[in-house]
Tab-separated table of C-alpha atoms in Angstrom:
chain	number	residue	atom	x	y	z
A	23	MET	CA	-7.301	-5.562	-14.493
A	24	ILE	CA	-10.111	-7.514	-12.920
A	25	ILE	CA	-10.179	-9.707	-9.828
A	26	TYR	CA	-11.676	-13.166	-10.121
A	27	VAL	CA	-12.599	-15.350	-7.149
A	28	VAL	CA	-12.138	-19.087	-7.730
A	29	ASN	CA	-15.257	-21.252	-7.584
A	30	ASN	CA	-15.529	-24.978	-6.970
A	31	GLY	CA	-14.318	-26.896	-10.014
A	32	ASP	CA	-12.510	-23.982	-11.692
A	33	THR	CA	-9.275	-24.670	-13.529
A	34	LEU	CA	-6.710	-22.165	-14.699
A	35	TRP	CA	-7.283	-23.246	-18.289
A	36	GLU	CA	-11.033	-22.622	-18.033
A	37	ILE	CA	-10.529	-19.201	-16.435
A	38	ALA	CA	-7.986	-18.174	-19.091
A	39	ASN	CA	-10.305	-19.367	-21.840
A	40	ARG	CA	-13.264	-17.525	-20.327
A	41	TYR	CA	-11.373	-14.226	-20.432
A	42	GLN	CA	-9.542	-15.051	-23.678
A	43	ILE	CA	-6.135	-14.554	-22.136
A	44	ASP	CA	-2.939	-16.588	-22.100
A	45	ILE	CA	-2.541	-18.789	-19.030
A	46	ASN	CA	1.012	-17.523	-18.578
A	47	ALA	CA	-0.261	-13.960	-18.128
A	48	ILE	CA	-2.363	-15.096	-15.148
A	49	LEU	CA	0.548	-17.124	-13.766
A	50	GLN	CA	2.904	-14.149	-14.029
A	51	ALA	CA	0.492	-11.677	-12.396
A	52	ASN	CA	-0.279	-13.970	-9.447
A	53	GLN	CA	2.902	-16.115	-9.205
A	54	LEU	CA	0.826	-19.134	-8.255
A	55	PRO	CA	2.668	-21.773	-6.183
A	56	ASP	CA	0.956	-24.604	-8.067
A	57	PRO	CA	-0.823	-23.733	-11.356
A	58	ASN	CA	-2.624	-27.085	-11.231
A	59	THR	CA	-4.175	-26.366	-7.829
A	60	LEU	CA	-6.611	-23.529	-7.293
A	61	LEU	CA	-8.315	-22.944	-3.972
A	62	VAL	CA	-12.008	-22.196	-3.629
A	63	GLY	CA	-12.251	-18.556	-2.554
A	64	GLN	CA	-8.775	-17.670	-3.827
A	65	SER	CA	-8.571	-14.315	-5.637
A	66	LEU	CA	-6.779	-14.059	-8.944
A	67	ILE	CA	-5.759	-10.987	-10.881
A	68	ILE	CA	-6.835	-11.379	-14.515
A	69	PRO	CA	-4.585	-8.984	-16.463
A	70	ILE	CA	-7.064	-7.983	-19.129
A	71	TYR	CA	-7.566	-4.396	-20.115
A	72	GLY	CA	-10.644	-2.971	-18.529
A	73	VAL	CA	-11.956	-2.449	-15.027
A	74	TYR	CA	-15.026	-3.131	-12.947
A	75	HIS	CA	-17.000	-0.139	-11.715
A	76	THR	CA	-19.108	-0.419	-8.582
A	77	VAL	CA	-22.303	1.585	-8.990
A	78	GLN	CA	-22.743	4.373	-6.433
A	79	THR	CA	-26.044	5.858	-5.262
A	80	GLY	CA	-27.460	8.234	-7.875
A	81	GLU	CA	-25.262	7.077	-10.746
A	82	THR	CA	-26.712	6.422	-14.190
A	83	LEU	CA	-25.391	4.626	-17.230
A	84	TRP	CA	-24.777	8.029	-18.831
A	85	SER	CA	-22.805	9.403	-15.863
A	86	ILE	CA	-20.661	6.254	-15.696
A	87	ALA	CA	-19.973	6.421	-19.431
A	88	GLN	CA	-18.951	10.069	-19.083
A	89	GLN	CA	-16.636	9.180	-16.182
A	90	TYR	CA	-14.707	6.670	-18.291
A	91	GLY	CA	-14.849	8.495	-21.624
A	92	ILE	CA	-16.842	5.819	-23.442
A	93	THR	CA	-20.376	5.521	-24.812
A	94	GLU	CA	-23.369	4.027	-23.077
A	95	GLN	CA	-23.646	1.538	-25.949
A	96	THR	CA	-20.099	0.312	-25.296
A	97	ILE	CA	-21.015	-0.451	-21.691
A	98	LEU	CA	-24.233	-2.176	-22.760
A	99	LEU	CA	-22.366	-4.417	-25.211
A	100	SER	CA	-19.977	-5.543	-22.452
A	101	ASN	CA	-22.592	-6.220	-19.765
A	102	ARG	CA	-25.816	-8.130	-19.436
A	103	LEU	CA	-27.860	-5.423	-17.763
A	104	ALA	CA	-31.429	-6.455	-17.023
A	105	ASN	CA	-32.562	-2.815	-17.158
A	106	PRO	CA	-29.981	-0.199	-18.223
A	107	ASN	CA	-32.239	2.523	-16.833
A	108	LEU	CA	-32.230	0.980	-13.372
A	109	LEU	CA	-28.840	0.532	-11.748
A	110	TYR	CA	-28.467	-0.623	-8.157
A	111	PRO	CA	-25.851	0.686	-5.721
A	112	GLY	CA	-23.188	-1.997	-5.322
A	113	GLU	CA	-23.814	-3.485	-8.768
A	114	ARG	CA	-20.580	-4.188	-10.670
A	115	ILE	CA	-20.278	-3.128	-14.301
A	116	PHE	CA	-17.381	-4.044	-16.599
A	117	ILE	CA	-15.811	-1.043	-18.293
A	118	PRO	CA	-13.948	-2.124	-21.455
A	119	PRO	CA	-10.817	-0.299	-22.566
A	120	ILE	CA	-10.781	2.489	-25.141
A	121	ILE	CA	-9.267	1.125	-28.366
A	122	HIS	CA	-7.773	3.307	-31.080
A	123	VAL	CA	-7.101	1.903	-34.530
A	124	VAL	CA	-4.041	3.541	-36.065
A	125	GLN	CA	-4.748	5.392	-39.310
A	126	PRO	CA	-2.240	5.891	-42.167
A	127	GLY	CA	0.252	8.613	-41.286
A	128	GLU	CA	-0.751	8.890	-37.613
A	129	THR	CA	1.926	9.389	-34.968
A	130	LEU	CA	1.954	8.654	-31.268
A	131	ARG	CA	2.054	12.394	-30.601
A	132	GLN	CA	-1.167	12.915	-32.529
A	133	ILE	CA	-2.893	9.986	-30.833
A	134	ALA	CA	-1.768	11.110	-27.388
A	135	SER	CA	-3.089	14.629	-28.075
A	136	LEU	CA	-6.412	13.230	-29.324
A	137	TYR	CA	-7.072	11.374	-26.076
A	138	GLY	CA	-5.428	13.772	-23.621
A	139	THR	CA	-2.702	11.338	-22.644
A	140	THR	CA	1.090	11.213	-23.102
A	141	ILE	CA	3.348	9.478	-25.576
A	142	GLN	CA	5.124	7.631	-22.772
A	143	ALA	CA	1.814	6.420	-21.347
A	144	LEU	CA	0.888	4.982	-24.748
A	145	ILE	CA	4.293	3.310	-25.043
A	146	ASN	CA	4.041	1.807	-21.558
A	147	GLN	CA	0.434	0.662	-21.931
A	148	ASN	CA	1.007	-1.049	-25.278
A	149	LYS	CA	4.642	-2.106	-24.765
A	150	ILE	CA	5.650	-0.379	-28.002
A	151	GLN	CA	9.207	-1.240	-29.022
A	152	THR	CA	9.508	1.174	-31.985
A	153	PRO	CA	7.621	4.381	-31.116
A	154	GLY	CA	8.511	6.015	-34.428
A	155	LEU	CA	7.035	3.194	-36.489
A	156	LEU	CA	3.276	2.661	-36.309
A	157	TYR	CA	1.444	0.405	-38.724
A	158	PRO	CA	-2.035	1.337	-39.966
A	159	GLY	CA	-4.658	-0.972	-38.468
A	160	THR	CA	-2.727	-1.525	-35.234
A	161	GLN	CA	-5.031	-1.452	-32.227
A	162	LEU	CA	-3.751	0.666	-29.364
A	163	ILE	CA	-5.196	0.616	-25.856
A	164	ILE	CA	-5.657	4.155	-24.607
A	165	PRO	CA	-4.491	4.410	-20.998
A	166	ARG	CA	-7.018	5.743	-18.552
A	167	VAL	CA	-6.231	8.729	-16.384
A	168	LYS	CA	-5.046	7.408	-13.022
A	169	PRO	CA	-4.619	9.308	-9.753
A	170	LEU	CA	-1.117	10.484	-8.911
A	171	VAL	CA	0.113	9.221	-5.520
A	172	GLU	CA	3.305	9.104	-3.536
A	173	VAL	CA	4.415	5.702	-2.246
A	174	ASN	CA	6.680	5.080	0.733
A	175	ALA	CA	8.010	1.748	1.907
A	176	TYR	CA	9.780	0.929	5.151
A	177	THR	CA	12.322	-1.862	5.169
A	178	TYR	CA	14.403	-3.627	7.785
A	179	GLN	CA	15.767	-6.257	5.375
A	180	LYS	CA	19.449	-7.012	5.279
A	181	GLU	CA	20.993	-4.334	3.110
A	182	GLU	CA	21.802	-6.581	0.152
A	183	ASP	CA	18.250	-7.960	0.132
A	184	ALA	CA	16.801	-4.467	0.501
A	185	VAL	CA	18.769	-3.265	-2.513
A	186	GLN	CA	17.425	-6.128	-4.593
A	187	THR	CA	13.856	-5.423	-3.497
A	188	VAL	CA	14.107	-1.702	-4.184
A	189	ASN	CA	15.599	-2.301	-7.621
A	190	SER	CA	12.684	-4.568	-8.487
A	191	LEU	CA	10.164	-1.914	-7.410
A	192	GLN	CA	11.951	1.178	-8.700
A	193	SER	CA	9.019	2.507	-10.742
A	194	LEU	CA	6.539	2.004	-7.869
A	195	LEU	CA	8.278	3.843	-5.013
A	196	THR	CA	8.586	7.550	-4.280
A	197	TYR	CA	10.422	7.093	-0.950
A	198	ILE	CA	12.371	4.312	0.734
A	199	SER	CA	12.714	4.355	4.518
A	200	PRO	CA	15.388	2.119	6.073
A	201	PHE	CA	14.181	1.234	9.567
A	202	ALA	CA	15.575	2.724	11.699
A	203	TYR	CA	18.009	4.923	13.629
A	204	LYS	CA	17.272	4.246	17.290
A	205	LEU	CA	17.537	7.133	19.725
A	206	THR	CA	19.615	6.863	22.879
A	207	GLU	CA	19.327	8.776	26.172
A	208	SER	CA	22.487	10.712	25.322
A	209	GLY	CA	21.075	12.050	22.046
A	210	ASP	CA	23.174	9.716	19.944
A	211	LEU	CA	21.755	7.427	17.263
A	212	GLU	CA	22.522	3.751	17.009
A	213	PRO	CA	24.272	3.070	13.667
A	214	LEU	CA	22.466	1.601	10.671
A	215	GLN	CA	23.975	-0.065	7.622
A	216	ASP	CA	22.181	1.743	4.816
A	217	GLU	CA	24.803	3.154	2.420
A	218	LEU	CA	24.212	0.633	-0.383
A	219	LEU	CA	20.440	1.025	-0.102
A	220	ILE	CA	20.643	4.814	-0.330
A	221	GLU	CA	22.916	4.503	-3.356
A	222	ALA	CA	20.446	2.157	-5.064
A	223	ALA	CA	17.537	4.466	-4.207
A	224	VAL	CA	19.235	7.508	-5.727
A	225	THR	CA	20.076	5.514	-8.870
A	226	ASP	CA	16.412	4.436	-9.159
A	227	ASN	CA	15.127	7.979	-8.564
A	228	ILE	CA	13.684	7.022	-5.166
A	229	VAL	CA	13.938	9.516	-2.305
A	230	PRO	CA	15.791	8.088	0.718
A	231	MET	CA	13.974	9.068	3.933
A	232	MET	CA	15.791	8.728	7.261
A	233	VAL	CA	13.745	7.215	10.081
A	234	ILE	CA	14.335	7.834	13.788
A	235	THR	CA	12.520	5.822	16.445
A	236	ASN	CA	12.488	5.255	20.184
A	237	PHE	CA	11.466	1.612	20.307
A	238	SER	CA	12.621	-1.824	19.290
A	239	SER	CA	11.218	-5.359	19.393
A	240	THR	CA	12.308	-5.554	23.042
A	241	GLU	CA	12.007	-1.953	24.300
A	242	ALA	CA	8.931	0.294	24.331
A	243	GLY	CA	10.991	3.498	24.518
A	244	THR	CA	8.534	5.280	26.848
A	245	ASN	CA	11.026	6.483	29.470
A	246	LEU	CA	13.634	7.125	26.789
A	247	MET	CA	11.520	9.853	25.201
A	248	HIS	CA	10.758	11.422	28.573
A	249	VAL	CA	14.478	11.786	29.231
A	250	ILE	CA	15.189	13.258	25.798
A	251	PHE	CA	12.260	15.682	25.827
A	252	SER	CA	13.245	16.943	29.282
A	253	ASN	CA	16.795	17.995	28.408
A	254	PRO	CA	17.472	20.846	25.925
A	255	ASP	CA	21.124	19.844	25.604
A	256	ILE	CA	20.180	16.296	24.573
A	257	LEU	CA	17.670	17.646	22.044
A	258	LYS	CA	20.307	19.932	20.566
A	259	LYS	CA	22.777	17.069	20.321
A	260	LEU	CA	20.135	14.853	18.717
A	261	MET	CA	19.415	17.468	16.032
A	262	THR	CA	23.134	17.821	15.331
A	263	ASN	CA	23.498	14.056	14.931
A	264	VAL	CA	20.465	13.789	12.650
A	265	ILE	CA	21.769	16.534	10.370
A	266	GLN	CA	25.232	14.962	10.279
A	267	ILE	CA	23.862	11.594	9.181
A	268	MET	CA	21.570	13.124	6.587
A	269	GLU	CA	24.403	15.170	5.104
A	270	ASP	CA	26.923	12.323	5.179
A	271	LYS	CA	24.637	9.672	3.699
A	272	GLY	CA	22.463	11.646	1.310
A	273	TYR	CA	19.074	11.461	2.976
A	274	ARG	CA	16.581	14.058	1.717
A	275	GLY	CA	14.049	13.979	4.510
A	276	LEU	CA	13.266	12.674	7.983
A	277	ASN	CA	10.488	10.455	9.273
A	278	ILE	CA	9.791	10.609	13.019
A	279	ASP	CA	8.293	7.428	14.439
A	280	LEU	CA	7.956	7.838	18.198
A	281	GLU	CA	5.628	5.386	19.910
A	282	ASN	CA	4.486	4.656	23.456
A	283	VAL	CA	5.167	8.248	24.487
A	284	LEU	CA	3.759	9.222	27.890
A	285	PRO	CA	0.471	11.178	27.691
A	286	GLU	CA	2.015	13.924	29.844
A	287	ASP	CA	4.750	14.294	27.212
A	288	ARG	CA	2.229	15.138	24.467
A	289	ASP	CA	3.108	18.847	24.359
A	290	ALA	CA	6.805	18.047	24.571
A	291	TYR	CA	6.408	15.735	21.555
A	292	THR	CA	4.698	18.507	19.598
A	293	SER	CA	7.467	20.958	20.560
A	294	PHE	CA	10.070	18.414	19.431
A	295	LEU	CA	8.331	18.136	16.079
A	296	GLN	CA	8.314	21.934	15.698
A	297	LEU	CA	11.992	22.105	16.657
A	298	THR	CA	12.833	19.470	14.067
A	299	VAL	CA	10.962	21.304	11.283
A	300	ASP	CA	12.490	24.659	12.255
A	301	THR	CA	15.944	23.056	12.162
A	302	LEU	CA	15.644	20.979	8.981
A	303	HIS	CA	13.499	23.112	6.671
A	304	PRO	CA	16.116	25.868	6.285
A	305	LYS	CA	18.584	23.196	5.194
A	306	GLY	CA	16.202	21.909	2.496
A	307	TYR	CA	15.019	18.743	4.227
A	308	PHE	CA	11.382	17.680	4.608
A	309	VAL	CA	9.939	16.224	7.811
A	310	SER	CA	7.224	13.586	8.145
A	311	THR	CA	5.750	11.670	11.065
A	312	ALA	CA	4.153	8.284	11.663
A	313	VAL	CA	1.155	8.315	13.997
A	314	ALA	CA	-0.875	5.635	15.763
A	315	PRO	CA	-4.322	4.850	14.281
A	316	LYS	CA	-6.650	7.080	16.284
A	317	VAL	CA	-10.379	7.411	15.670
A	318	SER	CA	-10.918	10.415	17.975
A	319	GLU	CA	-8.978	13.119	19.744
A	320	THR	CA	-9.902	11.646	23.130
A	321	GLN	CA	-8.835	8.072	22.382
A	322	SER	CA	-7.080	6.731	25.464
A	323	GLY	CA	-4.052	4.480	25.726
A	324	LEU	CA	-0.282	4.827	25.776
A	325	LEU	CA	-0.068	4.269	22.039
A	326	TYR	CA	-2.435	7.131	21.171
A	327	GLU	CA	-2.628	9.997	23.629
A	328	ALA	CA	0.680	11.740	22.895
A	329	HIS	CA	-0.048	11.819	19.138
A	330	ASP	CA	-1.725	15.157	18.486
A	331	TYR	CA	-3.100	14.706	14.964
A	332	GLU	CA	-3.886	18.405	14.462
A	333	ALA	CA	-0.406	19.475	15.495
A	334	HIS	CA	1.328	16.834	13.372
A	335	GLY	CA	-0.763	17.798	10.354
A	336	ARG	CA	-0.038	21.492	10.861
A	337	ILE	CA	3.715	21.169	11.501
A	338	ALA	CA	4.933	18.211	9.424
A	339	ASP	CA	5.133	18.074	5.629
A	340	PHE	CA	3.138	14.850	5.643
A	341	VAL	CA	1.774	12.289	8.083
A	342	ILE	CA	1.764	8.512	7.797
A	343	LEU	CA	-1.213	6.824	9.427
A	344	MET	CA	-0.105	3.504	10.883
A	345	THR	CA	-3.369	1.851	9.907
A	346	TYR	CA	-2.370	-1.716	10.710
A	347	GLU	CA	-1.757	-4.128	13.554
A	348	TRP	CA	-5.318	-4.572	14.774
A	349	GLY	CA	-4.398	-8.228	14.407
A	350	TRP	CA	-1.040	-7.944	16.157
A	351	ARG	CA	0.909	-11.111	16.796
A	352	GLY	CA	-0.027	-11.349	20.482
A	353	ALA	CA	-3.736	-10.727	19.917
A	354	SER	CA	-6.494	-13.170	19.055
A	355	PRO	CA	-6.941	-14.057	15.347
A	356	GLN	CA	-8.336	-11.175	13.306
A	357	ALA	CA	-7.659	-9.052	10.249
A	358	ILE	CA	-4.369	-7.196	10.558
A	359	SER	CA	-5.556	-4.210	8.538
A	360	PRO	CA	-9.377	-4.262	8.470
A	361	VAL	CA	-10.692	-1.684	6.011
A	362	ASN	CA	-13.675	-0.778	8.195
A	363	GLN	CA	-11.293	0.246	10.996
A	364	MET	CA	-8.861	1.961	8.620
A	365	LYS	CA	-11.736	4.023	7.239
A	366	LYS	CA	-12.612	5.296	10.729
A	367	VAL	CA	-9.018	6.428	11.241
A	368	VAL	CA	-8.912	8.209	7.878
A	369	GLU	CA	-12.234	9.946	8.473
A	370	TYR	CA	-11.088	11.228	11.871
A	371	ALA	CA	-7.697	12.306	10.506
A	372	LEU	CA	-9.379	14.291	7.741
A	373	THR	CA	-11.167	16.432	10.321
A	374	VAL	CA	-7.821	17.927	11.411
A	375	ILE	CA	-5.277	17.078	8.658
A	376	PRO	CA	-5.596	17.957	4.933
A	377	ALA	CA	-5.925	14.977	2.599
A	378	ASP	CA	-2.851	16.114	0.660
A	379	LYS	CA	-0.748	15.504	3.772
A	380	LEU	CA	-2.008	11.988	4.569
A	381	PHE	CA	-0.500	8.615	3.711
A	382	LEU	CA	-2.534	5.457	4.295
A	383	GLY	CA	-0.467	2.777	6.053
A	384	PHE	CA	-0.676	-0.664	4.417
A	385	GLN	CA	0.789	-3.807	5.981
A	386	ILE	CA	1.898	-6.511	3.554
A	387	TYR	CA	2.290	-9.678	5.610
A	388	ALA	CA	0.174	-12.544	6.952
A	389	ARG	CA	-0.262	-14.039	10.408
A	390	ASP	CA	-0.893	-17.616	11.539
A	391	TRP	CA	-2.526	-18.096	14.969
A	392	ARG	CA	-3.020	-21.345	16.839
A	393	ILE	CA	-6.646	-21.813	17.874
A	394	PRO	CA	-8.213	-21.703	20.279
A	395	HIS	CA	-6.072	-18.687	21.110
A	396	GLU	CA	-4.546	-18.551	24.586
A	397	ALA	CA	-3.067	-15.510	26.308
A	398	GLY	CA	0.659	-15.226	25.674
A	399	GLN	CA	0.611	-17.123	22.385
A	400	ILE	CA	2.428	-15.360	19.554
A	401	ALA	CA	1.309	-15.686	15.956
A	402	GLU	CA	3.785	-16.514	13.219
A	403	THR	CA	4.338	-13.802	10.609
A	404	PHE	CA	5.076	-14.495	6.941
A	405	SER	CA	4.223	-13.238	3.464
A	406	PRO	CA	0.820	-13.296	1.721
A	407	GLN	CA	2.438	-15.475	-0.922
A	408	ASP	CA	3.501	-17.947	1.790
A	409	ALA	CA	-0.093	-17.907	3.066
A	410	ILE	CA	-1.360	-19.099	-0.317
A	411	THR	CA	1.334	-21.776	-0.400
A	412	LEU	CA	0.290	-22.924	3.076
A	413	ALA	CA	-3.386	-22.963	2.113
A	414	THR	CA	-2.528	-24.964	-0.985
A	415	GLN	CA	-0.513	-27.456	1.092
A	416	TYR	CA	-3.496	-28.145	3.361
A	417	GLY	CA	-6.208	-27.754	0.737
A	418	ALA	CA	-7.830	-24.939	2.704
A	419	ARG	CA	-10.853	-23.006	1.529
A	420	ILE	CA	-10.238	-19.263	1.411
A	421	GLN	CA	-12.902	-17.230	3.171
A	422	PHE	CA	-13.420	-13.475	2.974
A	423	ASP	CA	-14.635	-11.148	5.708
A	424	THR	CA	-16.745	-8.599	3.830
A	425	VAL	CA	-16.717	-6.101	6.696
A	426	ALA	CA	-12.943	-6.117	7.236
A	427	GLN	CA	-12.374	-6.758	3.506
A	428	SER	CA	-9.765	-9.342	4.467
A	429	PRO	CA	-9.214	-13.000	3.487
A	430	PHE	CA	-8.541	-15.819	5.965
A	431	PHE	CA	-8.519	-19.612	6.176
A	432	ASN	CA	-8.305	-22.416	8.708
A	433	TYR	CA	-6.275	-25.619	8.669
A	434	THR	CA	-5.155	-28.427	10.967
A	435	ASP	CA	-1.482	-29.355	11.001
A	436	GLU	CA	0.086	-32.836	11.243
A	437	GLN	CA	0.080	-32.683	15.050
A	438	GLY	CA	-3.651	-32.015	15.121
A	439	GLN	CA	-3.211	-28.338	16.062
A	440	LYS	CA	-5.803	-26.018	14.525
A	441	HIS	CA	-4.734	-22.728	12.942
A	442	GLU	CA	-6.333	-19.544	11.621
A	443	VAL	CA	-4.490	-17.433	9.051
A	444	TRP	CA	-5.326	-13.846	8.092
A	445	PHE	CA	-3.521	-12.395	5.108
A	446	GLU	CA	-3.817	-9.955	2.201
A	447	ASP	CA	-4.960	-10.707	-1.334
A	448	ALA	CA	-5.987	-8.814	-4.460
A	449	ARG	CA	-9.414	-7.975	-3.003
A	450	SER	CA	-8.074	-6.563	0.254
A	451	ALA	CA	-5.386	-4.576	-1.580
A	452	GLN	CA	-7.955	-3.119	-3.963
A	453	ALA	CA	-10.177	-2.153	-1.034
A	454	LYS	CA	-7.293	-0.168	0.466
A	455	PHE	CA	-6.509	1.496	-2.860
A	456	ASN	CA	-10.159	2.447	-3.130
A	457	LEU	CA	-9.869	4.207	0.240
A	458	VAL	CA	-6.933	6.242	-1.038
A	459	LYS	CA	-8.898	7.238	-4.146
A	460	GLN	CA	-12.164	7.871	-2.303
A	461	TYR	CA	-10.574	10.339	0.121
A	462	ARG	CA	-7.965	11.632	-2.337
A	463	LEU	CA	-5.098	10.951	0.035
A	464	ARG	CA	-1.557	11.955	-0.798
A	465	GLY	CA	-0.140	8.470	-0.724
A	466	ILE	CA	0.409	4.965	0.541
A	467	SER	CA	3.034	3.778	3.011
A	468	TYR	CA	3.977	0.099	3.150
A	469	TRP	CA	5.018	-1.712	6.302
A	470	VAL	CA	7.209	-3.533	5.473
A	471	LEU	CA	9.258	-4.696	2.450
A	472	GLY	CA	10.608	-8.230	2.409
A	473	TYR	CA	7.281	-10.096	2.289
A	474	SER	CA	6.330	-11.396	-1.139
A	475	PHE	CA	2.982	-10.050	-2.348
A	476	PRO	CA	3.095	-9.856	-6.178
A	477	GLN	CA	-0.615	-9.101	-6.583
A	478	ASN	CA	-0.204	-5.870	-4.629
A	479	TRP	CA	2.394	-4.402	-6.941
A	480	VAL	CA	0.449	-5.338	-10.081
A	481	LEU	CA	-2.652	-3.632	-8.695
A	482	LEU	CA	-0.722	-0.606	-7.425
A	483	ASP	CA	0.585	-0.019	-10.936
A	484	ASP	CA	-2.904	-0.537	-12.385
A	485	ASN	CA	-4.599	1.899	-9.994
A	486	PHE	CA	-2.138	4.779	-9.768
A	487	VAL	CA	0.635	6.761	-11.318
A	488	VAL	CA	3.426	6.812	-8.756
A	489	LYS	CA	4.998	10.227	-8.356
A	490	LYS	CA	8.722	10.643	-8.765
A	491	ILE	CA	10.330	13.680	-7.113
A	492	LYS	CA	13.095	15.412	-9.036
A	493	ASP	CA	16.015	17.169	-7.373
């Protein structure tokens, strides 16, 4: 896959012709709202086989060729390099796919063994309908080795909608996390309608992960956690209720998402996490946590201080970094998940938590702010796909913040009100996937399903092999 940014005067027909690909393939990958209208600055996924490599300091043509299992000459034939002996950091080089021409008598097993891949990977890559019947001369694309990651997704969709979404993403999810069971001061849990979703998840070989939380859209949950942490009887009752729900409904693990906890309750939070692990591990359940996006141990603020990264990384089975909401709906217009800020969080987390325990949080929605922004104004939240539709409606020019690695645009509505919209596109998604690969993180956690973002799922599949956990 490659990502193309629309220039002034581009048409879909011209782009398809340039890359020698069917227009419908581009339409399907991007689900364009109007194929006859492209926006300057809009990113498009071009589903051709091959990738772009960004040259790193010290790399040579030989080292890049070795990395991708191709020859230097193959790279030279696919690129117009002014001087192949002089590559510049940041320079982008197209890496064509490895093509195998089937010989008489060859089988998929033999071809897979030759290239160190699997039969199923060959079938999936080439959409082979009759694996036992290969014709000599057929050109097969050899799938590249992709990193293995785990993928979680939270959802608070209505159950029927959530089931439909999960079914459509079944090959791309390791876990599904219905949000959420809300704690009460008595140690009870507010009920959640999730039976159909858990059933669908199990059918699709997706691990259902129970989520408990202390907050809602109207309550911060700060005092609630202080009450619970302070009473051993309530803690015991809470554990009993969690286990009962997990056993009754078929959950296989627990995610603890406690926010706005008092700084003085930091140790109590850590003790609660240890209690939970000590209680659930013997019963065969895993325990994970979601933590606020800290960049240092001493970061101040109600959202951060009670989250002890080192303790969470040591005690929990894995930790989800909530690397989003810099551009929260009550803030001034800005990127919701700026990569430069996410990188700082990841780099701090790695000083105290192993990479194989870390999930990168990834928000998949857009926000529309009225400008100039005034205190108390709340931005509207919708999907990245809706953002493109809105930009198309107003003929907006898509801009891209190269520091935040995030797209945005401005428009003026019919009442003369100016707006600024920040959203996600193929470029911003790829930047986040690059972070996961660069730091070799365990996985990706999406907040939250229900917002249409087709480019993300195409790129996720192109970048990674999503791990499935067997019973």
